[in-house]
Structures are given as C-alpha cells and as structure tokens.
PDB file of C-alpha atoms in Angstrom:
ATOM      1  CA  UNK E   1      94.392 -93.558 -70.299  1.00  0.00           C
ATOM      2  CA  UNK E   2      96.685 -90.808 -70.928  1.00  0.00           C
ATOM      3  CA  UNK E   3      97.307 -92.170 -75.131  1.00  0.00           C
ATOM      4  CA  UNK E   4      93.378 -91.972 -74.925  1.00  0.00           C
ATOM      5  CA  UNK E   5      93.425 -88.512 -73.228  1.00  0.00           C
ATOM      6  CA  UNK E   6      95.641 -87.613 -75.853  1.00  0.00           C
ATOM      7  CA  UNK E   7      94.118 -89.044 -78.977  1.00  0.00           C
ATOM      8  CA  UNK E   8      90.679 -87.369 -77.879  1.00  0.00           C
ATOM      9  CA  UNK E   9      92.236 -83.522 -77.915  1.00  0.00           C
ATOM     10  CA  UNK E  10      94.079 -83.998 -81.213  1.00  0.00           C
ATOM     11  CA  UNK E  11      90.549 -85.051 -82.509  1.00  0.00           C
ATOM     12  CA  UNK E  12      88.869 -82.010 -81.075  1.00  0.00           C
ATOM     13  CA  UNK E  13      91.374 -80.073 -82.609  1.00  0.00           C
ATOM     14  CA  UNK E  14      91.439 -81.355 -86.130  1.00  0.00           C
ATOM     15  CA  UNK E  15      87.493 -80.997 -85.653  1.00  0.00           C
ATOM     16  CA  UNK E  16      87.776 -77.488 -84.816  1.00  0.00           C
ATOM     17  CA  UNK E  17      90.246 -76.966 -87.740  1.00  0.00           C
ATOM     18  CA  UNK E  18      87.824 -78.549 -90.094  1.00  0.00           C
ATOM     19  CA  UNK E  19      84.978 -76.105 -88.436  1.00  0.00           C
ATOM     20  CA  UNK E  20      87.011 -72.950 -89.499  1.00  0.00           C
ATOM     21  CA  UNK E  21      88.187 -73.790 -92.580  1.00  0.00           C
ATOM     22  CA  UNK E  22      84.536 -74.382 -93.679  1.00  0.00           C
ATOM     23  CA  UNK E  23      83.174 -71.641 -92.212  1.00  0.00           C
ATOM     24  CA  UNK E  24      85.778 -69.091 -94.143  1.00  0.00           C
ATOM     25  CA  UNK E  25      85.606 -71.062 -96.833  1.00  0.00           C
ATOM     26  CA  UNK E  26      81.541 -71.322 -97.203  1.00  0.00           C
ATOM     27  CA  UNK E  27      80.486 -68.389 -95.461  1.00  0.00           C
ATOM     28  CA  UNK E  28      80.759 -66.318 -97.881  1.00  0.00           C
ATOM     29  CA  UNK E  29      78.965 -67.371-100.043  1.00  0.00           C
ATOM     30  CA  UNK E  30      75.754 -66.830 -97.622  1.00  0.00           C
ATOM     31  CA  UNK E  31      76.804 -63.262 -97.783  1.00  0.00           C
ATOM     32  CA  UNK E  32      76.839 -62.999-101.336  1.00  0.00           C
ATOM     33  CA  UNK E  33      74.028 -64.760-101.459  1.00  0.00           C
ATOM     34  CA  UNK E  34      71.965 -61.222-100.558  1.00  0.00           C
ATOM     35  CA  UNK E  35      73.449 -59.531-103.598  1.00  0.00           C
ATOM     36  CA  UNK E  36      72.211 -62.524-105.806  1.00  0.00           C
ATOM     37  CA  UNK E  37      68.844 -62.480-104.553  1.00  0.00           C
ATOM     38  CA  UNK E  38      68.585 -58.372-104.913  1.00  0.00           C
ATOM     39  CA  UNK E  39      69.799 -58.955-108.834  1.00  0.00           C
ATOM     40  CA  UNK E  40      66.901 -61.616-108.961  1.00  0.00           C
ATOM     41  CA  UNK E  41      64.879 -59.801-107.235  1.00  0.00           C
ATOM     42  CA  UNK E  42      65.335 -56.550-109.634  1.00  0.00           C
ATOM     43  CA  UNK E  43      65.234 -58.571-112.853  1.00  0.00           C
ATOM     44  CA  UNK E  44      61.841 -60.399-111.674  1.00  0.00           C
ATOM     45  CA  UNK E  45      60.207 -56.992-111.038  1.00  0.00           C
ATOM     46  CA  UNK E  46      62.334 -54.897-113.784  1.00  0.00           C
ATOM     47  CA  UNK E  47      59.371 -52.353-115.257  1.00  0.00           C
ATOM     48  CA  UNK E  48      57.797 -51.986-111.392  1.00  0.00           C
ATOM     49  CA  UNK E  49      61.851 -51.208-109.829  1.00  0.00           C
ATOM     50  CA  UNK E  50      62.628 -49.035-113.097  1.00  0.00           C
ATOM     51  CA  UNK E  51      59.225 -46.915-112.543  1.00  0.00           C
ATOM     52  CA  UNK E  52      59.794 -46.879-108.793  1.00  0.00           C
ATOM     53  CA  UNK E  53      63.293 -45.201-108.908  1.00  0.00           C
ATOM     54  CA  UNK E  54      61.925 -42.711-111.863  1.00  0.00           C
ATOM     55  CA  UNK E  55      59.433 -41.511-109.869  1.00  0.00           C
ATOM     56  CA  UNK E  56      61.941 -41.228-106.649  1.00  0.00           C
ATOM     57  CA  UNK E  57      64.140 -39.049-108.960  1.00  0.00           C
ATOM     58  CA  UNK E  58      61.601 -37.280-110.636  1.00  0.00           C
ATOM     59  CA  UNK E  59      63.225 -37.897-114.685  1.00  0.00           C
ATOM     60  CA  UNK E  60      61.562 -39.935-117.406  1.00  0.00           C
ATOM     61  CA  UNK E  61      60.954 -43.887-117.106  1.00  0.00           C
ATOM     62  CA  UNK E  62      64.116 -44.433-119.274  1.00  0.00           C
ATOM     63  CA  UNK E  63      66.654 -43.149-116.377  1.00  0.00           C
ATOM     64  CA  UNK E  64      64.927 -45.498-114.320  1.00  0.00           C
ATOM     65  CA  UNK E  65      65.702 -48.259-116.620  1.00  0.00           C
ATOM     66  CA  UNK E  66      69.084 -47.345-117.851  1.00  0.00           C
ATOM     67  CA  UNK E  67      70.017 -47.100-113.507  1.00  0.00           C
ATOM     68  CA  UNK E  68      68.047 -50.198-113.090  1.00  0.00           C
ATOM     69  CA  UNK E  69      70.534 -52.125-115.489  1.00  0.00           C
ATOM     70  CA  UNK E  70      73.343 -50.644-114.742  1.00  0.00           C
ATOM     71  CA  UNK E  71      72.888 -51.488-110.780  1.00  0.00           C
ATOM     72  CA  UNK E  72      72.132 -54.926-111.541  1.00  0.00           C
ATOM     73  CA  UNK E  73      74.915 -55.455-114.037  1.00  0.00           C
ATOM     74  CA  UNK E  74      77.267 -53.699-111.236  1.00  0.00           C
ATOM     75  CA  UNK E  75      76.227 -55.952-108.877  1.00  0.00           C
ATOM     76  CA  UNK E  76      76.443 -59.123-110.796  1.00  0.00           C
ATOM     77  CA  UNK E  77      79.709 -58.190-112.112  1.00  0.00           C
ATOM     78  CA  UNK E  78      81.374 -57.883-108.417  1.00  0.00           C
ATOM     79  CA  UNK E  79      79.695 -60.809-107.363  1.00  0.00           C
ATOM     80  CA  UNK E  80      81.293 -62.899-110.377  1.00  0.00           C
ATOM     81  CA  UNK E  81      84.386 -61.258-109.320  1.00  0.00           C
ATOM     82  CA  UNK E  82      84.158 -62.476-105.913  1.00  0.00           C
ATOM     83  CA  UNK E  83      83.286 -65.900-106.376  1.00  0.00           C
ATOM     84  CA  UNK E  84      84.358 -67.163-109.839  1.00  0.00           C
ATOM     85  CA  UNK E  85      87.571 -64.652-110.332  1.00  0.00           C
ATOM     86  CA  UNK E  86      88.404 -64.336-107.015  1.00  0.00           C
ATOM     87  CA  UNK E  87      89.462 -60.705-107.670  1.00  0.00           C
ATOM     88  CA  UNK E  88      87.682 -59.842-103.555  1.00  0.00           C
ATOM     89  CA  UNK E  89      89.044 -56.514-103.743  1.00  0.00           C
ATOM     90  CA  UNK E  90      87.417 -55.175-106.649  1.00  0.00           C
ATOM     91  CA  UNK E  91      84.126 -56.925-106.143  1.00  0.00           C
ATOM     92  CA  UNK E  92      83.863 -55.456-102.944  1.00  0.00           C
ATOM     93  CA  UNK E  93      85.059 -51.417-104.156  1.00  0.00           C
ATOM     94  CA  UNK E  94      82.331 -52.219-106.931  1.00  0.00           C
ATOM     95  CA  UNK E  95      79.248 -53.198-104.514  1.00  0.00           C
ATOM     96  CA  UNK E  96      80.632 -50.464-101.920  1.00  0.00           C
ATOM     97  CA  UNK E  97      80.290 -48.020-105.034  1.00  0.00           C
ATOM     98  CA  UNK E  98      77.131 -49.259-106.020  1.00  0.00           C
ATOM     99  CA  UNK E  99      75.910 -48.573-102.251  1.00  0.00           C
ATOM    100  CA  UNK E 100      76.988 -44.805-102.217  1.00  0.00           C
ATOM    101  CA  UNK E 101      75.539 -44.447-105.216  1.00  0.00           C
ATOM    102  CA  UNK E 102      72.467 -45.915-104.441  1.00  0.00           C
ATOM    103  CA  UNK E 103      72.506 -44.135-100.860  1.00  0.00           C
ATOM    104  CA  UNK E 104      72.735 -40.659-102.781  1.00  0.00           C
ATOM    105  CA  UNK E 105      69.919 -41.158-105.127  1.00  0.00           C
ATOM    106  CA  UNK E 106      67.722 -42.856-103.398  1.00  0.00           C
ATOM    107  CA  UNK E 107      67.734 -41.627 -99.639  1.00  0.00           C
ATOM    108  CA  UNK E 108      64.539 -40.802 -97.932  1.00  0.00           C
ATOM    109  CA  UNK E 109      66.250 -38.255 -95.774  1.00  0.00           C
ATOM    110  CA  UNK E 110      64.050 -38.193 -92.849  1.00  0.00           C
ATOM    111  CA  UNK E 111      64.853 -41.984 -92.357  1.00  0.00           C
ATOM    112  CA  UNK E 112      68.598 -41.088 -93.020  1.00  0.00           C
ATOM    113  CA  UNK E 113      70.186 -42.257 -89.966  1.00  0.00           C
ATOM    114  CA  UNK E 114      67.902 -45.868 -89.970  1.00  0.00           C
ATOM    115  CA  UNK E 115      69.041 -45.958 -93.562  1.00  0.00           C
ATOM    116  CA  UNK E 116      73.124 -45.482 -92.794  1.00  0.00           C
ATOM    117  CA  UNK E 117      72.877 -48.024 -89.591  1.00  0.00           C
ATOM    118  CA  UNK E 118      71.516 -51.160 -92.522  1.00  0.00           C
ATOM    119  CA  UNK E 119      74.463 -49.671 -94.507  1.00  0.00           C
ATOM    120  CA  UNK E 120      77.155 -49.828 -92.135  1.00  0.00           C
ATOM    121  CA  UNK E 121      75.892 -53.815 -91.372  1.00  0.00           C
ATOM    122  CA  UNK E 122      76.397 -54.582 -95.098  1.00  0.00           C
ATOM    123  CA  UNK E 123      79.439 -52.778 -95.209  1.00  0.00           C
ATOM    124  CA  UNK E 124      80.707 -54.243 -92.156  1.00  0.00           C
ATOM    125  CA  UNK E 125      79.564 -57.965 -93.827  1.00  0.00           C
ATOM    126  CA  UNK E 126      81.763 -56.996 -96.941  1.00  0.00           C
ATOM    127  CA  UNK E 127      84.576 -55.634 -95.573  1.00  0.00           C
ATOM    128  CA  UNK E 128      85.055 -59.011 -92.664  1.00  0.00           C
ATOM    129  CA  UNK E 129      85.033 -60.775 -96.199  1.00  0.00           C
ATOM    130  CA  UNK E 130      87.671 -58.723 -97.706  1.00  0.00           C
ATOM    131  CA  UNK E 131      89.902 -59.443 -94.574  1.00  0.00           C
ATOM    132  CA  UNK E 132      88.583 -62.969 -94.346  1.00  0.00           C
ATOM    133  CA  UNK E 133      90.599 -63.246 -98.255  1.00  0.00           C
ATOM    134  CA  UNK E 134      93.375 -61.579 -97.218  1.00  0.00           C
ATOM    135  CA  UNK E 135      94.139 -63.511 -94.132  1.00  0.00           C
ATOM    136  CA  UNK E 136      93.624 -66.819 -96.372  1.00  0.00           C
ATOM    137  CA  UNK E 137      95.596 -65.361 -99.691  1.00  0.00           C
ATOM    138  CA  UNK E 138      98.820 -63.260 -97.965  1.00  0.00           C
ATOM    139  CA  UNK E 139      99.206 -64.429 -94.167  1.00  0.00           C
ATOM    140  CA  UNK E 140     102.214 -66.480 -95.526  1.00  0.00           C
ATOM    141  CA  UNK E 141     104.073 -63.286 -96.778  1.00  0.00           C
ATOM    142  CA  UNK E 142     102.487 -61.229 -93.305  1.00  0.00           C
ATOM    143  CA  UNK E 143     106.197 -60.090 -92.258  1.00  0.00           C
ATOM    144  CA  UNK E 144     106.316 -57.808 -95.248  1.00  0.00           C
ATOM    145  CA  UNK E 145     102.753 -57.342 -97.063  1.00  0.00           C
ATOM    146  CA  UNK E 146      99.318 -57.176 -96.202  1.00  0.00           C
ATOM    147  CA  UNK E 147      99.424 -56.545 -92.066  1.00  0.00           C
ATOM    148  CA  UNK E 148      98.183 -52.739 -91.865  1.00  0.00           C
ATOM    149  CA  UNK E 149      95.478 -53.351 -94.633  1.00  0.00           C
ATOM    150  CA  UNK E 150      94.116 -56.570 -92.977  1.00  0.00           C
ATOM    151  CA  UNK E 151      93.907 -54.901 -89.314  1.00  0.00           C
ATOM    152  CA  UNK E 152      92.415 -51.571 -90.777  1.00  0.00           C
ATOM    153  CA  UNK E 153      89.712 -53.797 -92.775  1.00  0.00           C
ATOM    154  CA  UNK E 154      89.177 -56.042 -89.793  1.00  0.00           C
ATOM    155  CA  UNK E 155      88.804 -52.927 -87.220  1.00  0.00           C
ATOM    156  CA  UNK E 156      86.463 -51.078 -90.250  1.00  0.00           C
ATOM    157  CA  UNK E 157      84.825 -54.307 -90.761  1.00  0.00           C
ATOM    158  CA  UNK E 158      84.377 -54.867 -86.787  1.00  0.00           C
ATOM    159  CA  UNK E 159      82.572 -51.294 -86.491  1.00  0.00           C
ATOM    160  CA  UNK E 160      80.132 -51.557 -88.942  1.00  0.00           C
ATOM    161  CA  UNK E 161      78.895 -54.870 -88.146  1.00  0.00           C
ATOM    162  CA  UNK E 162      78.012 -53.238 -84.642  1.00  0.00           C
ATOM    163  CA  UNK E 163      75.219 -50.870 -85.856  1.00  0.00           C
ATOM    164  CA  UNK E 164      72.780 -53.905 -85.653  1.00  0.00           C
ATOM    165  CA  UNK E 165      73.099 -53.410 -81.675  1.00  0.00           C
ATOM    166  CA  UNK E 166      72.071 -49.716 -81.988  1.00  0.00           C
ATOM    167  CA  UNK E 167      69.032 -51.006 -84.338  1.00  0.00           C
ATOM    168  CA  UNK E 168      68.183 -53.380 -81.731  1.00  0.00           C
ATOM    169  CA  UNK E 169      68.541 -50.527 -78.592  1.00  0.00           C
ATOM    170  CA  UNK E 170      65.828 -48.402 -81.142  1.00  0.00           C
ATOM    171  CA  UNK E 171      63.599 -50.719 -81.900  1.00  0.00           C
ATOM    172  CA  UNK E 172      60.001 -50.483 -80.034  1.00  0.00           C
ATOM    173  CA  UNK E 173      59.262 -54.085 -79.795  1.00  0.00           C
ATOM    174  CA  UNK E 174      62.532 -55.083 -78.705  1.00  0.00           C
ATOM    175  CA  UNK E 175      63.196 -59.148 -77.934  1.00  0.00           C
ATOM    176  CA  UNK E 176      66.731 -58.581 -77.240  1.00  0.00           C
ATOM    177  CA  UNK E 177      67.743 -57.183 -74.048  1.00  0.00           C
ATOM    178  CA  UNK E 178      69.110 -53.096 -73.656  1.00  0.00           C
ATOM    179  CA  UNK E 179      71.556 -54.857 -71.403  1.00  0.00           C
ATOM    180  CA  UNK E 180      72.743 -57.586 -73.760  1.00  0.00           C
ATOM    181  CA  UNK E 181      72.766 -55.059 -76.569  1.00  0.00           C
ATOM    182  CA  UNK E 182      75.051 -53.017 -75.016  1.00  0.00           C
ATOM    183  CA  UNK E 183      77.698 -55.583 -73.605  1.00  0.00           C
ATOM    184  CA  UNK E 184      77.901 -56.785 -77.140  1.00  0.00           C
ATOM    185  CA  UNK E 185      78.402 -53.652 -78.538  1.00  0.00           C
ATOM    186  CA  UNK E 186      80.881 -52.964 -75.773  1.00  0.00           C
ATOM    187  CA  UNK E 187      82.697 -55.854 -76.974  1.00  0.00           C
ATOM    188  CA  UNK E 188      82.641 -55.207 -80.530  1.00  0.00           C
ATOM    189  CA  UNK E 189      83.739 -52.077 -80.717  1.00  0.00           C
ATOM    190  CA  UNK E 190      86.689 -52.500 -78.139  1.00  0.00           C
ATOM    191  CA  UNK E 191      87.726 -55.870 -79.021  1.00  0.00           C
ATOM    192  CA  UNK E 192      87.057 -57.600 -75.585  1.00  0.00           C
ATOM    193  CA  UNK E 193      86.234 -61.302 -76.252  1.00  0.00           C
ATOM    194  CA  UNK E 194      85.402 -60.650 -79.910  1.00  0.00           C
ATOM    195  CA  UNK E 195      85.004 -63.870 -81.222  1.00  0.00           C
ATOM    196  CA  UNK E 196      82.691 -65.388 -78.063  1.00  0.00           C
ATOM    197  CA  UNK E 197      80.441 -62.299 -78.751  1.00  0.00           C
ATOM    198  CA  UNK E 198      80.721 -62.673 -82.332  1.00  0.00           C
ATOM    199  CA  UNK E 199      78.980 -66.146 -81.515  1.00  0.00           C
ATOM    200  CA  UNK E 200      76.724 -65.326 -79.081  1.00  0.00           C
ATOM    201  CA  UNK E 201      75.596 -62.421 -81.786  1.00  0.00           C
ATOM    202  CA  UNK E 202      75.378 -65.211 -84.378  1.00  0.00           C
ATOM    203  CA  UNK E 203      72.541 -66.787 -82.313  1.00  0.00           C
ATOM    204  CA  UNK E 204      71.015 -63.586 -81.288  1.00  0.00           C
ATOM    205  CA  UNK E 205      70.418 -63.014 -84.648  1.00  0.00           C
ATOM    206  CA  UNK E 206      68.505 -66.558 -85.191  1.00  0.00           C
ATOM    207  CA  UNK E 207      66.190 -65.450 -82.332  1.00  0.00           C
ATOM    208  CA  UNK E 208      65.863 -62.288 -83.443  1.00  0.00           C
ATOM    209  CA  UNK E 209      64.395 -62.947 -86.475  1.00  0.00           C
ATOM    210  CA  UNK E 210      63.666 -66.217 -86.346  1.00  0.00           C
ATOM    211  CA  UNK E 211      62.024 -67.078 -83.121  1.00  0.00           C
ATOM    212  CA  UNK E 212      60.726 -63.725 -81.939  1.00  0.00           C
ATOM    213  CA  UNK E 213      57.309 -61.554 -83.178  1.00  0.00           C
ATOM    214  CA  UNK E 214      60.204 -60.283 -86.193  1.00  0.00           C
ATOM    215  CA  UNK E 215      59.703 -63.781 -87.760  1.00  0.00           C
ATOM    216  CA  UNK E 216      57.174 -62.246 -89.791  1.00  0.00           C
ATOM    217  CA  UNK E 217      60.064 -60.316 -91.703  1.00  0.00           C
ATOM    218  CA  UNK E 218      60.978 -63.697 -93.495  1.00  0.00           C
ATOM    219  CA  UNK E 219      57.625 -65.388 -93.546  1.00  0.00           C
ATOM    220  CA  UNK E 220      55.047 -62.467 -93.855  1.00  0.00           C
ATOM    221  CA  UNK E 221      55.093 -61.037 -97.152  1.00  0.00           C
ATOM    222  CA  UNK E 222      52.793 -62.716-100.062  1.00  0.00           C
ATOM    223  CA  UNK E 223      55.545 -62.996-102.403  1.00  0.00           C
ATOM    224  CA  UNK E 224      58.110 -65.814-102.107  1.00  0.00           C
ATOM    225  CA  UNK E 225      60.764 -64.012-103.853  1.00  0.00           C
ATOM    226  CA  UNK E 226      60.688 -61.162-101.484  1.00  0.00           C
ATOM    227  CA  UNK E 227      60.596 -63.371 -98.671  1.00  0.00           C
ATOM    228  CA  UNK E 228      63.971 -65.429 -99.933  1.00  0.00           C
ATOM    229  CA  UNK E 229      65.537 -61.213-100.244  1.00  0.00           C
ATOM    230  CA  UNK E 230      65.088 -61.103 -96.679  1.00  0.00           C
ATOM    231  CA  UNK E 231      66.084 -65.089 -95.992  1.00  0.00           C
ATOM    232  CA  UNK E 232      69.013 -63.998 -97.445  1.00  0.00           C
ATOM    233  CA  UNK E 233      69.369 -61.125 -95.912  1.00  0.00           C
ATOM    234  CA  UNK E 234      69.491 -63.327 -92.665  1.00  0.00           C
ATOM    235  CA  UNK E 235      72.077 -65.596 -93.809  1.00  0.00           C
ATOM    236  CA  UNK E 236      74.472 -62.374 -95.007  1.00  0.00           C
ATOM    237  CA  UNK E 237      74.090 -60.353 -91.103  1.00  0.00           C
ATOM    238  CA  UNK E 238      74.992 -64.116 -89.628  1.00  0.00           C
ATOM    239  CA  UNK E 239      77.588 -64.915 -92.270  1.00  0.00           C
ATOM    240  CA  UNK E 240      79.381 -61.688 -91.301  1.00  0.00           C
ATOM    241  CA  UNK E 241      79.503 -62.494 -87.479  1.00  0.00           C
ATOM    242  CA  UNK E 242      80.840 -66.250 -88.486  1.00  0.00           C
ATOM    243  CA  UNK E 243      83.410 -64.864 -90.045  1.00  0.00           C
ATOM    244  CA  UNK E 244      84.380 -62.456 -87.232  1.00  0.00           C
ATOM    245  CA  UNK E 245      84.110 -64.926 -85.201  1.00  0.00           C
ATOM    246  CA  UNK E 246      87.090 -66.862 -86.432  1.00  0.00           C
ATOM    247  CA  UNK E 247      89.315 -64.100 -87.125  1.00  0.00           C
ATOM    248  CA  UNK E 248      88.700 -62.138 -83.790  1.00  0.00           C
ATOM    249  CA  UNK E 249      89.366 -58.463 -83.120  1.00  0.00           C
ATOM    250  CA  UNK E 250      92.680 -57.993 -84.846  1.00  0.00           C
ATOM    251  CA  UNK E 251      95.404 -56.073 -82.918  1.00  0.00           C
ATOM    252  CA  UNK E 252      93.486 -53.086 -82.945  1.00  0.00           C
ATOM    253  CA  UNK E 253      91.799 -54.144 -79.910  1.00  0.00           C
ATOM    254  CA  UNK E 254      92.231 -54.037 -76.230  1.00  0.00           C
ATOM    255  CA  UNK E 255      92.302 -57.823 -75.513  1.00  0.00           C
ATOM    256  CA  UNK E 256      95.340 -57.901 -77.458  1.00  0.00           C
ATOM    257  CA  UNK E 257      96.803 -54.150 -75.744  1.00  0.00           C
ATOM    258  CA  UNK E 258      95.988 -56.045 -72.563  1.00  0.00           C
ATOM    259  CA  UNK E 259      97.964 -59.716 -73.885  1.00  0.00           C
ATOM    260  CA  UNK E 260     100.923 -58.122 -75.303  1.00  0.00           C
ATOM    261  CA  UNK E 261     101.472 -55.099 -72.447  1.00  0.00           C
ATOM    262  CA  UNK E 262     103.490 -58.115 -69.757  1.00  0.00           C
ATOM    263  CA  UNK E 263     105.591 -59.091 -72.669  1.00  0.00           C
ATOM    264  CA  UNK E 264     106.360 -56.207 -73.940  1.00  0.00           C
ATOM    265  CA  UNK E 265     107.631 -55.014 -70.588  1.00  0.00           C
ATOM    266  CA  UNK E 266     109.459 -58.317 -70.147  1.00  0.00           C
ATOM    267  CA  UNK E 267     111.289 -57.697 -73.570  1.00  0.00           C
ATOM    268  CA  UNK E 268     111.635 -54.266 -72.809  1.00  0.00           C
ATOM    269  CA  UNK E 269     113.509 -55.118 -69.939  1.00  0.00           C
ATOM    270  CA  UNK E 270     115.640 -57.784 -71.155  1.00  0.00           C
ATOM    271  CA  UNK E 271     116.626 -55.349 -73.604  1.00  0.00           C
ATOM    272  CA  UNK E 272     117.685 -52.471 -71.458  1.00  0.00           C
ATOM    273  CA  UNK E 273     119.641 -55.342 -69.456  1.00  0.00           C
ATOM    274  CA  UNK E 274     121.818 -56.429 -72.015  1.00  0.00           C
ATOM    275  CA  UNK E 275     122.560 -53.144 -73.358  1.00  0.00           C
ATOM    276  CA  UNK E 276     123.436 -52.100 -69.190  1.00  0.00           C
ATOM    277  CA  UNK E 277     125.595 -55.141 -69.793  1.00  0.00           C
ATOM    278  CA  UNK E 278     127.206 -54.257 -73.220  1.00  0.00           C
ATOM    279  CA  UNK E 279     128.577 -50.822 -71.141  1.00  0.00           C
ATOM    280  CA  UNK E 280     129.841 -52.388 -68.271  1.00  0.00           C
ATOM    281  CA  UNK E 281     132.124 -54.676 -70.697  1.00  0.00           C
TER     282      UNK E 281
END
C-alpha cells in the first residue's frame, strides 16, 4: 500500500512537471500570437489602416503608408526574433518601442488613462515572457548572472498585468465581482499567493469574455479577421497569467518577506552565537 502510495505521488509529480514545462514552453506562443494577428490584420486592410492613421495625424496619405509598413515590419521583425532567433530581449525592446511610439501618435487623449491600463496588460504579457526566458536560459548560472534583472522583470511584469482588475472595477456592466477584483489585485501587486490568483485570474478571464454579455467582443463583429484580433487577444491576457502562474511573485513579494523572515532570524542567530563563541576561546 505504501509502494502504491508512493508510486501515485511520483506520478503526480512528473505530471505536474510535464504541465509546466508545456505551459512555458507553449504559452508563448499564444501571446505572440496577438502581434501576428495585428500584422495580418494591418496587411489585410493596408490602404483603409494607412488612410486611418493619415487622417489621425493630419499629413498626406504617404506618412500613413510609410508608418503603416514600418509598424508592421517592426512588429514582424521582433516576433521572428522571439520565436525563430530566440533573441527575447530584443524582440520584446522592439514591440515595447513600437508601443510608445504608437501610444504618442496615435492617443485619443481624452481616453488616455483607458488607453495606458490595455498598455500596461500587454506590457505586463511581454515582460512575464522576457522573465519566463530568462528563468529557462540563465537559472543555471543564477549565483552570479541574471537574479536582479529576472526579479525586476517579474515584479514589472507582475504590475502591469494587474491593470485588467482596475478595467474590470470601471467597467459599467461588470460580471466580475468589486470584491473579487480587488482581492486579486491585492494579491498581485503584493505577491500574496501569486500563482493561485494567477489561476483563478486565468479562468476569470474565460468567463469574462467568454461566458458573460462581453462574449460579443470575440463573436460580434461581421468580419472574421477582426474577430480572430480579439480571439487572440484572449489567448495573449490568459497566456500572460499562465505564465505567472508558474513562476510566482519573485522575491519581491511579501509571501516570500514573510517565508524567509524565521530563517533569517534563525541564521542570524546562529551566527551571532558562534562569533560569541569565537571570543570566549
């Protein structure tokens, strides 16, 4: 019974093993998949984006075509990087450039602050991915390289993921809770059991869009490929959360102040001991 007992925990945790390394693996490639879909989505519609952005900006069509391309070769260059080169840190400072720019141009300023929350998510999304690579590419050289820049990405990363809790506190049909909005966002932004809220955001998410009146987001519009742009924009929001939700809150968090504090005090003392010991001999 106890061989049995035994057998059935090492399978649960070679399942959960196999869970996580698919899910930083594969995940993101959902995110990315929102950047592919916008450079579809721009080259479908090319003259009608080009003319749009003109007329924001108030120049001839031309600027509007020559920003046009060069957004869409900006993004499909970082994306390549990403996924084919594996160069994460420059695809990501590319797309993050490619958002101020875009946020500078193109900013209705009276919707400003609605504008910077759906920034801060994608940034958030990116910059979980950039720590998701450098926990996978440099956690076996940790002691010397890498530690500061993965917990400042993760705790950046953390942050801007939880602006979709303030959207969800603002909007007027709200499906979600004010009560479970803010206990997430309590948790997310001061690390208390990150990765259960991370899940439990995950599926929030699903009924959010999914199962609530906002299902008409995804399924409403008469074009398919604008309906895939926000599909995908669905898969990149939960993506981001999946991957949170195996890294956790870093040590820039108070579950892990709160872990650490008894040991520390334990070493602490053991260390003033044996130097009260070192005198006396």
């Amino acid at each position: 019974m106890f061989r049995i007992a035994c057998e059935g925990i090492l399978a649960i945790k070679a399942l959960h093993y196999n869970i996580r390394s698919w899910v930083l693996g594969l995940v993101p490639y959902l995110i990315m998949s929102y950047y592919c879909m916008d450079v579809l989505a721009t080259l479908m519609n090319y003259r009608l984006v080009s003319a749009e952005k003109a007329v924001v900006l108030d120049v001839a069509d031309v600027f509007g075509y020559i920003y046009t391309a060069f957004d869409a070769l900006l993004t499909s260059a970082a994306v390549a990087l990403i996924l084919v080169r594996g160069k994460e840190e420059t695809g990501v400072m590319m797309l993050l450039i490619g958002s101020v720019i875009h946020r500078l141009l193109f900013t209705v300023w009276i919707h400003v602050y609605h504008s910077l929350l759906n920034d801060c998510l994608d940034v958030g999304s990116l910059l979980v991915l950039l720590a998701t690579r450098v926990y996978l590419r440099d956690r076996k050289e940790w002691p010397r390289l890498a530690v500061k820049k993965f917990e400042f990405i993760l705790l950046a990363g953390r942050i801007g993921l939880s602006s979709i809790y303030i959207s969800w506190l603002e909007e007027i049909i709200n499906p979600i809770p004010s009560f479970l909005s803010l206990a997430l966002l309590s948790s997310m932004v001061l690390g208390i059991k990150c990765r259960a809220a991370s899940y439990l955001t995950a599926l929030v998410i699903l009924y959010h869009d999914v199962l609530s009146a906002h299902f008409w987001f995804l399924w409403g519009w008469n074009d398919a490929l604008l309906s895939l742009e926000h599909l995908s924009l669905l898969l990149c929001k939960i993506g981001g959360f999946l991957l949170l939700s195996q890294l956790g809150a870093g040590k820039c968090s108070l579950d892990r102040y709160l872990s650490r504090t008894p040991e520390t005090k334990k070493q602490m003392g053991n260390y003033r001991h044996t130097k009260s010991s070192a005198y006396v001999l």
